[in-house]
Tab-separated table of C-alpha atoms in Angstrom:
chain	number	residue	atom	x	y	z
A	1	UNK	CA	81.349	162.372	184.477
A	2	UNK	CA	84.843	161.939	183.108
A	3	UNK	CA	87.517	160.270	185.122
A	4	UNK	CA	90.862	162.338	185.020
A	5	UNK	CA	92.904	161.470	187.376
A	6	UNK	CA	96.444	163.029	185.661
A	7	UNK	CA	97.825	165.280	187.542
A	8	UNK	CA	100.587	168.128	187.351
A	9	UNK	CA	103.323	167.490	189.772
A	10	UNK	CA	105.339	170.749	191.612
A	11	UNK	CA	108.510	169.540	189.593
A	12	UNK	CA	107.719	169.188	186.671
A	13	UNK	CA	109.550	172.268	185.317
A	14	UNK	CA	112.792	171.087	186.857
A	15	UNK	CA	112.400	167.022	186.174
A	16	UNK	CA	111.625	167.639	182.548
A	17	UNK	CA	114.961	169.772	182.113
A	18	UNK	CA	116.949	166.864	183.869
A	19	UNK	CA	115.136	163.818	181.700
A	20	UNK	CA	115.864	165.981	178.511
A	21	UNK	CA	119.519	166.125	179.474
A	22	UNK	CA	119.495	162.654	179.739
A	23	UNK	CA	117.809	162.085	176.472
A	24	UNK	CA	120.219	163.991	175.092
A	25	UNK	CA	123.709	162.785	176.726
A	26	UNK	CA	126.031	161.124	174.576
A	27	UNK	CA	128.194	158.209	175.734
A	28	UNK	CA	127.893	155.899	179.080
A	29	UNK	CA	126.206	156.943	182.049
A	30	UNK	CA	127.729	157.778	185.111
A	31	UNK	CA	126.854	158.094	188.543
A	32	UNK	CA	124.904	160.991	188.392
A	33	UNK	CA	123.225	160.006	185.266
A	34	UNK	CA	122.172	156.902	186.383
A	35	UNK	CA	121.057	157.998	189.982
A	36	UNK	CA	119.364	161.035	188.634
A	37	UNK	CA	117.380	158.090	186.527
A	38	UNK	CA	116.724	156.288	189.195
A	39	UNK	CA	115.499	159.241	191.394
A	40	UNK	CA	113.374	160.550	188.606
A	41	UNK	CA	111.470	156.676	188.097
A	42	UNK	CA	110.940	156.670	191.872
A	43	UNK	CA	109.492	159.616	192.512
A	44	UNK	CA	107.230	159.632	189.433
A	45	UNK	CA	106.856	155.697	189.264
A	46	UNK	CA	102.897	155.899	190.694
A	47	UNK	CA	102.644	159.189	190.273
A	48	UNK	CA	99.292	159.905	188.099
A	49	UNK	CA	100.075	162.221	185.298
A	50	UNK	CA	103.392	162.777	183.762
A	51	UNK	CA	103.248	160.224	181.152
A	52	UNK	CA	105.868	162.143	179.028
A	53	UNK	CA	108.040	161.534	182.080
A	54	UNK	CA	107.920	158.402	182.468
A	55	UNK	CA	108.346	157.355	178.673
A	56	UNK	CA	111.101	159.068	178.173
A	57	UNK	CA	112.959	157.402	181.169
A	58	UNK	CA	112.200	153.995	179.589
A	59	UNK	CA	113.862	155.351	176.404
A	60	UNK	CA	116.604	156.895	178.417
A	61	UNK	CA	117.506	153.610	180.348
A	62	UNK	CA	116.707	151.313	177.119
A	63	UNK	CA	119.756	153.035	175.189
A	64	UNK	CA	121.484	152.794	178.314
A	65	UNK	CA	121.134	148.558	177.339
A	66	UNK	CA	119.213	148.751	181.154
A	67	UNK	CA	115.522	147.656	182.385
A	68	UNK	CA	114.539	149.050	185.400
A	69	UNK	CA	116.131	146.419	187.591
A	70	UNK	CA	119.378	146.857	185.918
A	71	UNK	CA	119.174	150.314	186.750
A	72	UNK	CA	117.804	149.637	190.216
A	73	UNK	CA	120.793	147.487	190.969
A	74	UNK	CA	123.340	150.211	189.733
A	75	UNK	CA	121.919	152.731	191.470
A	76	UNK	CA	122.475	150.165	194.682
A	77	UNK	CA	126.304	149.845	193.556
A	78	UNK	CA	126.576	153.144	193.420
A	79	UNK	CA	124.999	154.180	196.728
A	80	UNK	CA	126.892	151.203	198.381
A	81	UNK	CA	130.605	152.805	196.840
A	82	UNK	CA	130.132	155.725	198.949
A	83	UNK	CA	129.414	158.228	195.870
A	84	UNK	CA	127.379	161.089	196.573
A	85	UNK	CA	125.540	163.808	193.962
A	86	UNK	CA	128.568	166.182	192.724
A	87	UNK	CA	131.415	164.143	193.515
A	88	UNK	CA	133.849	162.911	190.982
A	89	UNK	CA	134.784	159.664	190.790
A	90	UNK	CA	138.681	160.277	189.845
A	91	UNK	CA	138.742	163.784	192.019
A	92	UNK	CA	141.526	163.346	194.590
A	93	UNK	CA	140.007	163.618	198.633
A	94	UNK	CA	141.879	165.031	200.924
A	95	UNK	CA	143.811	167.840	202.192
A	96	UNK	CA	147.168	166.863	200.712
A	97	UNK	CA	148.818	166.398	204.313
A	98	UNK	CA	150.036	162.948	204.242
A	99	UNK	CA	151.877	164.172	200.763
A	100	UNK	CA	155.405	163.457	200.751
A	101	UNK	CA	156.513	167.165	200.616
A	102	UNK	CA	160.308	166.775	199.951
A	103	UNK	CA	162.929	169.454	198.020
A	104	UNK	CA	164.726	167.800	195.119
């Protein structure tokens, strides 16, 4: 009797797209780089099967210069800032009321 206990999870499809993006980004991580990391190690941390996964995020966050507590604890810093999935760090927020709106 054979003992195997891998096993297939619903995202696959769509994690493996996002890890190869980050396998092949070029440059420093940002937010959603990093939290997209983060997300992807916690949800297939214990999960039996996806080895492929889960080797390629160690390479990801190892050229990244990070373990997974480094990446733990930017993920934290960048939760704690406020940032949430789609936002840009430099975009301007809000409506452009308190503007100083005078004719030269």
């Amino acid at each position: 009797m054979s003992d195997d206990s891998s096993q297939t999870h619903p995202l696959y499809a769509t994690d493996r797209d996002e890890v190869d993006a980050l396998l092949g980004h070029q440059g420093d991580p940002g937010p959603e780089h990093l939290t997209t990391a983060g997300r992807l190690f916690m949800r297939y941390g214990d999960f039996p099967g996806a080895e492929d996964i889960k080797q390629d995020l160690g390479k990801v966050i190892s050229s990244w210069g990070l373990d997974r507590s480094g990446l733990n604890t930017k993920c934290r810093e960048i939760w704690s800032s406020g940032w949430r999935p789609g936002q840009k760090l430099d975009a301007e927020v809000g409506s452009g009321a308190d503007v100083d709106d005078r004719d030269s």
